[in-house]
């Protein structure tokens, strides 16, 4: 069994097909098929079943898939540590950040990091917390800042800040003149939320559940600018972090504190436990912690 065979196997499963894996790996389909066949022969088990719409894992394939992902992550960490001995920091650092907090805190951090380490290519992946956790587990990103809580115990977690959600409406909305508003008053209003994988949606839906209600969802988006544009156009209302709004206030929109309950959540820096952190990653993490601690 070799790393190449495991990588081919994992790629075929994740992309649900030999053709897509071939394109991603830049390896011919017959070569991938032969490699996986040799892997099956070596292990003595059928791992994959080809179907019209992709591939299906056997029971043995499921076991290998979970273990292979972990082995590949460990292998990548070993390669990283061997290359990362001394001298100026080089290479690539992949970082995950939810869009809901990226604009508020991370412009300064990114600027400082790139000045300190000009030879490091910094790749920022903006996505919801659920996708960030998946990417960390798969080794696609090395470090991330997320919205708590996390159900996965595979991470080292350093809490950074507590944030509070506030109501955002356009200036013509009937709520626009209010100094604060009870959450129950929002239940009959059309809401614009972030996409499904964003953790703050869970906070909003849980608050609705306190009143045995479901939110009236007028729309969803991954992009803050589109959400605020929809609010401005009168499509609905939204809930965003107060800190974000303080730094990104927009004309024709009003921010109103929400009470009963106050909707708050914690932000944390997370890394996969027991995985080597490159010096680039360590430097980034320290900048993040310094930024939040200086608030």
PDB file of C-alpha atoms in Angstrom:
ATOM      1  CA  UNK A   1       0.000   0.000   0.000  1.00  0.00           C
ATOM      2  CA  UNK A   2       1.447   3.401  -0.942  1.00  0.00           C
ATOM      3  CA  UNK A   3       0.444   7.034  -0.502  1.00  0.00           C
ATOM      4  CA  UNK A   4      -0.266   7.453  -4.212  1.00  0.00           C
ATOM      5  CA  UNK A   5      -2.840   4.642  -4.175  1.00  0.00           C
ATOM      6  CA  UNK A   6      -4.555   6.091  -1.122  1.00  0.00           C
ATOM      7  CA  UNK A   7      -4.633   9.544  -2.707  1.00  0.00           C
ATOM      8  CA  UNK A   8      -6.222   8.171  -5.890  1.00  0.00           C
ATOM      9  CA  UNK A   9      -8.766   6.217  -3.851  1.00  0.00           C
ATOM     10  CA  UNK A  10      -9.759   9.203  -1.689  1.00  0.00           C
ATOM     11  CA  UNK A  11     -10.017  11.498  -4.707  1.00  0.00           C
ATOM     12  CA  UNK A  12     -12.302   9.070  -6.587  1.00  0.00           C
ATOM     13  CA  UNK A  13     -14.602   8.812  -3.559  1.00  0.00           C
ATOM     14  CA  UNK A  14     -14.704  12.542  -2.813  1.00  0.00           C
ATOM     15  CA  UNK A  15     -15.360  13.461  -6.450  1.00  0.00           C
ATOM     16  CA  UNK A  16     -17.734  10.506  -6.927  1.00  0.00           C
ATOM     17  CA  UNK A  17     -16.185   9.203 -10.108  1.00  0.00           C
ATOM     18  CA  UNK A  18     -13.044   8.155 -11.959  1.00  0.00           C
ATOM     19  CA  UNK A  19     -13.453  10.785 -14.682  1.00  0.00           C
ATOM     20  CA  UNK A  20     -13.567  13.730 -12.275  1.00  0.00           C
ATOM     21  CA  UNK A  21     -10.667  12.291 -10.275  1.00  0.00           C
ATOM     22  CA  UNK A  22      -8.688  11.904 -13.498  1.00  0.00           C
ATOM     23  CA  UNK A  23      -9.173  15.589 -14.329  1.00  0.00           C
ATOM     24  CA  UNK A  24      -8.173  16.717 -10.838  1.00  0.00           C
ATOM     25  CA  UNK A  25      -5.155  14.426 -10.503  1.00  0.00           C
ATOM     26  CA  UNK A  26      -4.040  14.841 -14.140  1.00  0.00           C
ATOM     27  CA  UNK A  27      -3.770  11.055 -14.362  1.00  0.00           C
ATOM     28  CA  UNK A  28      -5.516   8.840 -16.923  1.00  0.00           C
ATOM     29  CA  UNK A  29      -8.600   6.902 -15.843  1.00  0.00           C
ATOM     30  CA  UNK A  30      -7.028   3.517 -16.707  1.00  0.00           C
ATOM     31  CA  UNK A  31      -4.025   4.348 -14.498  1.00  0.00           C
ATOM     32  CA  UNK A  32      -6.304   5.249 -11.590  1.00  0.00           C
ATOM     33  CA  UNK A  33      -8.389   2.100 -12.133  1.00  0.00           C
ATOM     34  CA  UNK A  34      -5.278  -0.108 -12.173  1.00  0.00           C
ATOM     35  CA  UNK A  35      -3.916   1.495  -9.016  1.00  0.00           C
ATOM     36  CA  UNK A  36      -7.159   0.993  -7.111  1.00  0.00           C
ATOM     37  CA  UNK A  37      -7.452  -2.575  -8.429  1.00  0.00           C
ATOM     38  CA  UNK A  38      -3.949  -3.304  -7.101  1.00  0.00           C
ATOM     39  CA  UNK A  39      -4.971  -1.767  -3.772  1.00  0.00           C
ATOM     40  CA  UNK A  40      -8.030  -4.038  -3.615  1.00  0.00           C
ATOM     41  CA  UNK A  41      -5.905  -7.068  -4.498  1.00  0.00           C
ATOM     42  CA  UNK A  42      -3.365  -6.185  -1.815  1.00  0.00           C
ATOM     43  CA  UNK A  43      -6.013  -5.729   0.887  1.00  0.00           C
ATOM     44  CA  UNK A  44      -8.170  -8.626  -0.263  1.00  0.00           C
ATOM     45  CA  UNK A  45     -11.398  -6.605  -0.300  1.00  0.00           C
ATOM     46  CA  UNK A  46     -13.599  -4.925  -2.864  1.00  0.00           C
ATOM     47  CA  UNK A  47     -13.517  -1.213  -2.010  1.00  0.00           C
ATOM     48  CA  UNK A  48     -15.603   0.485  -4.706  1.00  0.00           C
ATOM     49  CA  UNK A  49     -18.659  -0.358  -6.755  1.00  0.00           C
ATOM     50  CA  UNK A  50     -19.053   1.543 -10.018  1.00  0.00           C
ATOM     51  CA  UNK A  51     -22.568   2.861 -10.632  1.00  0.00           C
ATOM     52  CA  UNK A  52     -24.167   4.869 -13.424  1.00  0.00           C
ATOM     53  CA  UNK A  53     -24.038   8.119 -11.453  1.00  0.00           C
ATOM     54  CA  UNK A  54     -20.669   7.592  -9.752  1.00  0.00           C
ATOM     55  CA  UNK A  55     -19.169   5.186  -7.239  1.00  0.00           C
ATOM     56  CA  UNK A  56     -20.394   3.519  -4.061  1.00  0.00           C
ATOM     57  CA  UNK A  57     -18.218   2.444  -1.138  1.00  0.00           C
ATOM     58  CA  UNK A  58     -18.391  -1.074   0.234  1.00  0.00           C
ATOM     59  CA  UNK A  59     -18.271  -1.548   4.013  1.00  0.00           C
ATOM     60  CA  UNK A  60     -14.531  -2.181   3.767  1.00  0.00           C
ATOM     61  CA  UNK A  61     -14.177   0.832   1.483  1.00  0.00           C
ATOM     62  CA  UNK A  62     -15.859   3.044   4.074  1.00  0.00           C
ATOM     63  CA  UNK A  63     -13.368   1.949   6.716  1.00  0.00           C
ATOM     64  CA  UNK A  64     -10.403   2.565   4.414  1.00  0.00           C
ATOM     65  CA  UNK A  65     -11.766   5.947   3.278  1.00  0.00           C
ATOM     66  CA  UNK A  66     -11.874   7.328   6.832  1.00  0.00           C
ATOM     67  CA  UNK A  67      -8.423   5.975   7.673  1.00  0.00           C
ATOM     68  CA  UNK A  68      -6.895   7.042   4.355  1.00  0.00           C
ATOM     69  CA  UNK A  69      -7.963  10.666   4.825  1.00  0.00           C
ATOM     70  CA  UNK A  70      -6.224  10.722   8.203  1.00  0.00           C
ATOM     71  CA  UNK A  71      -3.076   9.084   6.799  1.00  0.00           C
ATOM     72  CA  UNK A  72      -2.906  11.597   3.941  1.00  0.00           C
ATOM     73  CA  UNK A  73      -3.296  14.473   6.365  1.00  0.00           C
ATOM     74  CA  UNK A  74      -0.489  13.103   8.533  1.00  0.00           C
ATOM     75  CA  UNK A  75       1.710  12.568   5.471  1.00  0.00           C
ATOM     76  CA  UNK A  76       1.154  16.155   4.312  1.00  0.00           C
ATOM     77  CA  UNK A  77       1.987  17.404   7.814  1.00  0.00           C
ATOM     78  CA  UNK A  78       5.261  15.455   7.770  1.00  0.00           C
ATOM     79  CA  UNK A  79       6.232  16.932   4.397  1.00  0.00           C
ATOM     80  CA  UNK A  80       5.335  20.387   5.672  1.00  0.00           C
ATOM     81  CA  UNK A  81       7.456  20.051   8.802  1.00  0.00           C
ATOM     82  CA  UNK A  82      10.500  18.810   6.865  1.00  0.00           C
ATOM     83  CA  UNK A  83      10.356  21.804   4.513  1.00  0.00           C
ATOM     84  CA  UNK A  84       9.757  24.267   7.326  1.00  0.00           C
ATOM     85  CA  UNK A  85      13.031  24.055   9.229  1.00  0.00           C
ATOM     86  CA  UNK A  86      14.555  27.542   9.162  1.00  0.00           C
ATOM     87  CA  UNK A  87      15.154  30.721   7.193  1.00  0.00           C
ATOM     88  CA  UNK A  88      12.519  33.108   5.783  1.00  0.00           C
ATOM     89  CA  UNK A  89       9.014  31.732   5.717  1.00  0.00           C
ATOM     90  CA  UNK A  90       8.005  30.505   2.266  1.00  0.00           C
ATOM     91  CA  UNK A  91       5.305  28.431   0.638  1.00  0.00           C
ATOM     92  CA  UNK A  92       1.546  28.669   1.038  1.00  0.00           C
ATOM     93  CA  UNK A  93      -0.717  29.101   4.040  1.00  0.00           C
ATOM     94  CA  UNK A  94      -4.400  28.185   3.641  1.00  0.00           C
ATOM     95  CA  UNK A  95      -6.692  29.899   6.143  1.00  0.00           C
ATOM     96  CA  UNK A  96     -10.448  29.539   6.707  1.00  0.00           C
ATOM     97  CA  UNK A  97     -12.582  32.506   7.790  1.00  0.00           C
ATOM     98  CA  UNK A  98     -16.385  32.908   7.851  1.00  0.00           C
ATOM     99  CA  UNK A  99     -17.414  35.896   5.685  1.00  0.00           C
ATOM    100  CA  UNK A 100     -19.491  37.187   8.575  1.00  0.00           C
ATOM    101  CA  UNK A 101     -16.325  38.112  10.486  1.00  0.00           C
ATOM    102  CA  UNK A 102     -13.696  38.425   7.753  1.00  0.00           C
ATOM    103  CA  UNK A 103     -14.251  42.080   6.874  1.00  0.00           C
ATOM    104  CA  UNK A 104     -14.434  43.176  10.510  1.00  0.00           C
ATOM    105  CA  UNK A 105     -11.157  41.824  11.819  1.00  0.00           C
ATOM    106  CA  UNK A 106      -8.979  40.330   9.148  1.00  0.00           C
ATOM    107  CA  UNK A 107      -7.987  43.110   6.743  1.00  0.00           C
ATOM    108  CA  UNK A 108      -5.391  44.396   9.239  1.00  0.00           C
ATOM    109  CA  UNK A 109      -4.195  40.878  10.073  1.00  0.00           C
ATOM    110  CA  UNK A 110      -3.731  40.010   6.396  1.00  0.00           C
ATOM    111  CA  UNK A 111      -1.830  43.252   5.758  1.00  0.00           C
ATOM    112  CA  UNK A 112       0.499  42.663   8.718  1.00  0.00           C
ATOM    113  CA  UNK A 113       1.123  39.035   7.783  1.00  0.00           C
ATOM    114  CA  UNK A 114       1.978  39.808   4.159  1.00  0.00           C
ATOM    115  CA  UNK A 115       4.404  42.535   5.242  1.00  0.00           C
ATOM    116  CA  UNK A 116       6.104  40.200   7.723  1.00  0.00           C
ATOM    117  CA  UNK A 117       6.246  37.234   5.345  1.00  0.00           C
ATOM    118  CA  UNK A 118       6.281  38.469   1.724  1.00  0.00           C
ATOM    119  CA  UNK A 119       7.395  35.070   0.406  1.00  0.00           C
ATOM    120  CA  UNK A 120       4.357  33.265   1.817  1.00  0.00           C
ATOM    121  CA  UNK A 121       1.321  33.004  -0.453  1.00  0.00           C
ATOM    122  CA  UNK A 122      -1.678  33.536   1.796  1.00  0.00           C
ATOM    123  CA  UNK A 123      -4.878  31.876   0.570  1.00  0.00           C
ATOM    124  CA  UNK A 124      -8.068  32.912   2.346  1.00  0.00           C
ATOM    125  CA  UNK A 125     -11.047  30.545   2.090  1.00  0.00           C
ATOM    126  CA  UNK A 126     -14.259  32.351   3.018  1.00  0.00           C
ATOM    127  CA  UNK A 127     -16.972  29.863   3.980  1.00  0.00           C
ATOM    128  CA  UNK A 128     -19.325  28.954   6.786  1.00  0.00           C
ATOM    129  CA  UNK A 129     -18.106  27.251   9.951  1.00  0.00           C
ATOM    130  CA  UNK A 130     -19.449  23.815   8.958  1.00  0.00           C
ATOM    131  CA  UNK A 131     -17.475  23.834   5.697  1.00  0.00           C
ATOM    132  CA  UNK A 132     -14.408  25.167   7.505  1.00  0.00           C
ATOM    133  CA  UNK A 133     -14.476  22.230   9.932  1.00  0.00           C
ATOM    134  CA  UNK A 134     -14.714  19.789   7.006  1.00  0.00           C
ATOM    135  CA  UNK A 135     -11.783  21.506   5.277  1.00  0.00           C
ATOM    136  CA  UNK A 136      -9.666  21.380   8.453  1.00  0.00           C
ATOM    137  CA  UNK A 137     -10.358  17.679   8.874  1.00  0.00           C
ATOM    138  CA  UNK A 138      -9.445  17.023   5.237  1.00  0.00           C
ATOM    139  CA  UNK A 139      -6.267  19.123   5.461  1.00  0.00           C
ATOM    140  CA  UNK A 140      -7.415  21.610   2.811  1.00  0.00           C
ATOM    141  CA  UNK A 141      -6.799  24.475   5.234  1.00  0.00           C
ATOM    142  CA  UNK A 142      -4.278  24.622   8.078  1.00  0.00           C
ATOM    143  CA  UNK A 143      -5.902  27.048  10.508  1.00  0.00           C
ATOM    144  CA  UNK A 144      -9.228  28.835  10.861  1.00  0.00           C
ATOM    145  CA  UNK A 145     -11.347  31.210  12.859  1.00  0.00           C
ATOM    146  CA  UNK A 146     -14.890  29.949  13.446  1.00  0.00           C
ATOM    147  CA  UNK A 147     -18.152  30.614  15.203  1.00  0.00           C
ATOM    148  CA  UNK A 148     -18.696  28.349  18.213  1.00  0.00           C
ATOM    149  CA  UNK A 149     -19.937  25.895  19.354  1.00  0.00           C
ATOM    150  CA  UNK A 150     -18.185  22.932  17.748  1.00  0.00           C
ATOM    151  CA  UNK A 151     -19.359  19.360  18.209  1.00  0.00           C
ATOM    152  CA  UNK A 152     -16.087  17.925  16.859  1.00  0.00           C
ATOM    153  CA  UNK A 153     -13.537  17.217  19.618  1.00  0.00           C
ATOM    154  CA  UNK A 154     -10.628  16.873  17.198  1.00  0.00           C
ATOM    155  CA  UNK A 155      -9.563  20.508  17.601  1.00  0.00           C
ATOM    156  CA  UNK A 156      -7.535  22.798  19.804  1.00  0.00           C
ATOM    157  CA  UNK A 157      -9.785  25.793  20.469  1.00  0.00           C
ATOM    158  CA  UNK A 158      -8.699  29.258  21.632  1.00  0.00           C
ATOM    159  CA  UNK A 159     -11.637  31.561  22.324  1.00  0.00           C
ATOM    160  CA  UNK A 160     -11.101  35.068  20.985  1.00  0.00           C
ATOM    161  CA  UNK A 161     -14.217  37.172  21.341  1.00  0.00           C
ATOM    162  CA  UNK A 162     -17.932  37.296  22.105  1.00  0.00           C
ATOM    163  CA  UNK A 163     -20.125  38.899  19.459  1.00  0.00           C
ATOM    164  CA  UNK A 164     -23.715  40.089  19.487  1.00  0.00           C
ATOM    165  CA  UNK A 165     -26.191  40.071  16.607  1.00  0.00           C
ATOM    166  CA  UNK A 166     -28.197  43.189  15.807  1.00  0.00           C
ATOM    167  CA  UNK A 167     -31.191  43.800  13.569  1.00  0.00           C
ATOM    168  CA  UNK A 168     -30.576  45.546  10.234  1.00  0.00           C
ATOM    169  CA  UNK A 169     -33.516  47.206   8.437  1.00  0.00           C
ATOM    170  CA  UNK A 170     -33.871  49.857   5.767  1.00  0.00           C
ATOM    171  CA  UNK A 171     -34.763  53.408   6.784  1.00  0.00           C
ATOM    172  CA  UNK A 172     -38.366  53.105   5.607  1.00  0.00           C
ATOM    173  CA  UNK A 173     -39.079  50.000   7.706  1.00  0.00           C
ATOM    174  CA  UNK A 174     -41.585  50.321  10.558  1.00  0.00           C
ATOM    175  CA  UNK A 175     -38.867  49.239  13.032  1.00  0.00           C
ATOM    176  CA  UNK A 176     -36.361  51.886  11.883  1.00  0.00           C
ATOM    177  CA  UNK A 177     -37.171  54.370  14.668  1.00  0.00           C
ATOM    178  CA  UNK A 178     -36.839  51.864  17.519  1.00  0.00           C
ATOM    179  CA  UNK A 179     -33.931  52.096  19.991  1.00  0.00           C
ATOM    180  CA  UNK A 180     -34.088  48.339  20.661  1.00  0.00           C
ATOM    181  CA  UNK A 181     -36.438  45.516  19.765  1.00  0.00           C
ATOM    182  CA  UNK A 182     -37.578  42.246  21.303  1.00  0.00           C
ATOM    183  CA  UNK A 183     -36.772  39.174  19.240  1.00  0.00           C
ATOM    184  CA  UNK A 184     -40.404  38.029  19.301  1.00  0.00           C
ATOM    185  CA  UNK A 185     -41.309  41.089  17.189  1.00  0.00           C
ATOM    186  CA  UNK A 186     -39.159  39.705  14.360  1.00  0.00           C
ATOM    187  CA  UNK A 187     -41.013  36.419  13.993  1.00  0.00           C
ATOM    188  CA  UNK A 188     -43.532  37.742  11.473  1.00  0.00           C
ATOM    189  CA  UNK A 189     -40.908  39.521   9.385  1.00  0.00           C
ATOM    190  CA  UNK A 190     -39.279  38.038   6.254  1.00  0.00           C
ATOM    191  CA  UNK A 191     -35.657  37.240   7.117  1.00  0.00           C
ATOM    192  CA  UNK A 192     -32.609  37.214   4.869  1.00  0.00           C
ATOM    193  CA  UNK A 193     -30.053  34.709   6.149  1.00  0.00           C
ATOM    194  CA  UNK A 194     -26.628  33.482   5.191  1.00  0.00           C
ATOM    195  CA  UNK A 195     -26.363  30.105   3.434  1.00  0.00           C
ATOM    196  CA  UNK A 196     -27.192  26.863   5.260  1.00  0.00           C
ATOM    197  CA  UNK A 197     -23.667  26.122   6.501  1.00  0.00           C
ATOM    198  CA  UNK A 198     -23.332  29.374   8.479  1.00  0.00           C
ATOM    199  CA  UNK A 199     -23.418  28.848  12.238  1.00  0.00           C
ATOM    200  CA  UNK A 200     -25.252  32.094  13.093  1.00  0.00           C
ATOM    201  CA  UNK A 201     -28.308  30.682  11.320  1.00  0.00           C
ATOM    202  CA  UNK A 202     -28.467  28.043  14.072  1.00  0.00           C
ATOM    203  CA  UNK A 203     -28.490  30.820  16.674  1.00  0.00           C
ATOM    204  CA  UNK A 204     -31.382  32.591  14.958  1.00  0.00           C
ATOM    205  CA  UNK A 205     -33.390  29.401  14.430  1.00  0.00           C
ATOM    206  CA  UNK A 206     -32.835  28.381  18.073  1.00  0.00           C
ATOM    207  CA  UNK A 207     -34.149  31.762  19.216  1.00  0.00           C
ATOM    208  CA  UNK A 208     -37.239  31.204  17.058  1.00  0.00           C
ATOM    209  CA  UNK A 209     -37.642  27.798  18.703  1.00  0.00           C
ATOM    210  CA  UNK A 210     -37.919  29.442  22.126  1.00  0.00           C
ATOM    211  CA  UNK A 211     -41.207  30.868  20.849  1.00  0.00           C
ATOM    212  CA  UNK A 212     -42.185  27.610  19.072  1.00  0.00           C
ATOM    213  CA  UNK A 213     -41.878  29.411  15.754  1.00  0.00           C
ATOM    214  CA  UNK A 214     -40.022  28.970  12.488  1.00  0.00           C
ATOM    215  CA  UNK A 215     -38.358  31.888  10.689  1.00  0.00           C
ATOM    216  CA  UNK A 216     -39.941  33.287   7.548  1.00  0.00           C
ATOM    217  CA  UNK A 217     -36.972  33.059   5.185  1.00  0.00           C
ATOM    218  CA  UNK A 218     -37.143  35.471   2.262  1.00  0.00           C
ATOM    219  CA  UNK A 219     -33.716  34.601   0.891  1.00  0.00           C
ATOM    220  CA  UNK A 220     -30.195  33.361   1.561  1.00  0.00           C
ATOM    221  CA  UNK A 221     -26.760  34.333   0.316  1.00  0.00           C
ATOM    222  CA  UNK A 222     -23.081  33.704   1.015  1.00  0.00           C
ATOM    223  CA  UNK A 223     -22.300  37.349   0.358  1.00  0.00           C
ATOM    224  CA  UNK A 224     -22.727  40.189   2.826  1.00  0.00           C
ATOM    225  CA  UNK A 225     -23.083  42.832   0.108  1.00  0.00           C
ATOM    226  CA  UNK A 226     -25.998  40.984  -1.490  1.00  0.00           C
ATOM    227  CA  UNK A 227     -27.709  40.471   1.867  1.00  0.00           C
ATOM    228  CA  UNK A 228     -27.491  44.170   2.729  1.00  0.00           C
ATOM    229  CA  UNK A 229     -28.620  45.116  -0.796  1.00  0.00           C
ATOM    230  CA  UNK A 230     -31.711  42.926  -0.355  1.00  0.00           C
ATOM    231  CA  UNK A 231     -32.452  44.597   2.987  1.00  0.00           C
ATOM    232  CA  UNK A 232     -32.012  48.023   1.416  1.00  0.00           C
ATOM    233  CA  UNK A 233     -34.419  47.035  -1.382  1.00  0.00           C
ATOM    234  CA  UNK A 234     -37.048  45.994   1.172  1.00  0.00           C
ATOM    235  CA  UNK A 235     -36.938  42.249   0.504  1.00  0.00           C
ATOM    236  CA  UNK A 236     -36.621  41.570   4.227  1.00  0.00           C
ATOM    237  CA  UNK A 237     -34.650  42.203   7.403  1.00  0.00           C
ATOM    238  CA  UNK A 238     -31.446  40.556   8.595  1.00  0.00           C
ATOM    239  CA  UNK A 239     -29.328  39.981  11.693  1.00  0.00           C
ATOM    240  CA  UNK A 240     -25.609  40.751  11.570  1.00  0.00           C
ATOM    241  CA  UNK A 241     -22.792  41.183  14.111  1.00  0.00           C
ATOM    242  CA  UNK A 242     -22.754  44.595  15.763  1.00  0.00           C
ATOM    243  CA  UNK A 243     -18.968  44.838  15.351  1.00  0.00           C
ATOM    244  CA  UNK A 244     -19.281  44.281  11.608  1.00  0.00           C
ATOM    245  CA  UNK A 245     -21.790  47.057  11.321  1.00  0.00           C
ATOM    246  CA  UNK A 246     -19.705  49.521  13.321  1.00  0.00           C
ATOM    247  CA  UNK A 247     -16.938  49.234  10.728  1.00  0.00           C
ATOM    248  CA  UNK A 248     -19.104  48.821   7.630  1.00  0.00           C
ATOM    249  CA  UNK A 249     -22.080  51.122   8.171  1.00  0.00           C
ATOM    250  CA  UNK A 250     -24.095  51.781   5.040  1.00  0.00           C
ATOM    251  CA  UNK A 251     -26.460  54.561   4.088  1.00  0.00           C
ATOM    252  CA  UNK A 252     -30.201  53.858   4.060  1.00  0.00           C
ATOM    253  CA  UNK A 253     -29.844  51.055   6.626  1.00  0.00           C
ATOM    254  CA  UNK A 254     -30.431  51.143  10.388  1.00  0.00           C
ATOM    255  CA  UNK A 255     -28.929  48.952  13.129  1.00  0.00           C
ATOM    256  CA  UNK A 256     -31.118  48.099  16.150  1.00  0.00           C
ATOM    257  CA  UNK A 257     -30.043  46.104  19.252  1.00  0.00           C
ATOM    258  CA  UNK A 258     -32.063  42.911  19.794  1.00  0.00           C
ATOM    259  CA  UNK A 259     -33.192  41.866  23.292  1.00  0.00           C
ATOM    260  CA  UNK A 260     -35.199  39.055  24.924  1.00  0.00           C
ATOM    261  CA  UNK A 261     -33.035  37.168  24.143  1.00  0.00           C
ATOM    262  CA  UNK A 262     -29.763  38.874  23.317  1.00  0.00           C
ATOM    263  CA  UNK A 263     -28.292  36.838  20.454  1.00  0.00           C
ATOM    264  CA  UNK A 264     -24.596  36.337  21.181  1.00  0.00           C
ATOM    265  CA  UNK A 265     -21.960  33.844  20.108  1.00  0.00           C
ATOM    266  CA  UNK A 266     -18.244  33.195  20.563  1.00  0.00           C
ATOM    267  CA  UNK A 267     -15.481  33.382  17.968  1.00  0.00           C
ATOM    268  CA  UNK A 268     -12.495  31.055  18.288  1.00  0.00           C
ATOM    269  CA  UNK A 269      -9.221  30.186  16.611  1.00  0.00           C
ATOM    270  CA  UNK A 270      -9.125  26.457  15.828  1.00  0.00           C
ATOM    271  CA  UNK A 271      -6.497  23.979  14.683  1.00  0.00           C
ATOM    272  CA  UNK A 272      -6.556  20.220  14.286  1.00  0.00           C
ATOM    273  CA  UNK A 273      -5.210  18.647  17.471  1.00  0.00           C
ATOM    274  CA  UNK A 274      -1.828  16.858  17.319  1.00  0.00           C
ATOM    275  CA  UNK A 275      -1.069  18.028  13.767  1.00  0.00           C
ATOM    276  CA  UNK A 276       2.184  19.892  13.110  1.00  0.00           C
ATOM    277  CA  UNK A 277       1.703  23.631  12.599  1.00  0.00           C
ATOM    278  CA  UNK A 278       4.037  25.303  10.125  1.00  0.00           C
ATOM    279  CA  UNK A 279       5.878  28.427  11.224  1.00  0.00           C
ATOM    280  CA  UNK A 280       3.635  30.380   8.846  1.00  0.00           C
ATOM    281  CA  UNK A 281       0.589  28.993  10.627  1.00  0.00           C
ATOM    282  CA  UNK A 282       2.042  29.793  14.051  1.00  0.00           C
ATOM    283  CA  UNK A 283       2.765  33.368  12.976  1.00  0.00           C
ATOM    284  CA  UNK A 284      -0.753  33.807  11.593  1.00  0.00           C
ATOM    285  CA  UNK A 285      -2.336  32.396  14.746  1.00  0.00           C
ATOM    286  CA  UNK A 286      -0.362  34.772  16.951  1.00  0.00           C
ATOM    287  CA  UNK A 287      -1.457  37.763  14.856  1.00  0.00           C
ATOM    288  CA  UNK A 288      -5.089  36.658  15.169  1.00  0.00           C
ATOM    289  CA  UNK A 289      -4.850  36.295  18.946  1.00  0.00           C
ATOM    290  CA  UNK A 290      -3.057  39.635  19.292  1.00  0.00           C
ATOM    291  CA  UNK A 291      -5.761  41.357  17.236  1.00  0.00           C
ATOM    292  CA  UNK A 292      -8.620  40.035  19.335  1.00  0.00           C
ATOM    293  CA  UNK A 293      -6.851  40.534  22.672  1.00  0.00           C
ATOM    294  CA  UNK A 294      -6.190  44.178  21.790  1.00  0.00           C
ATOM    295  CA  UNK A 295      -9.894  44.932  21.291  1.00  0.00           C
TER     296      UNK A 295
END
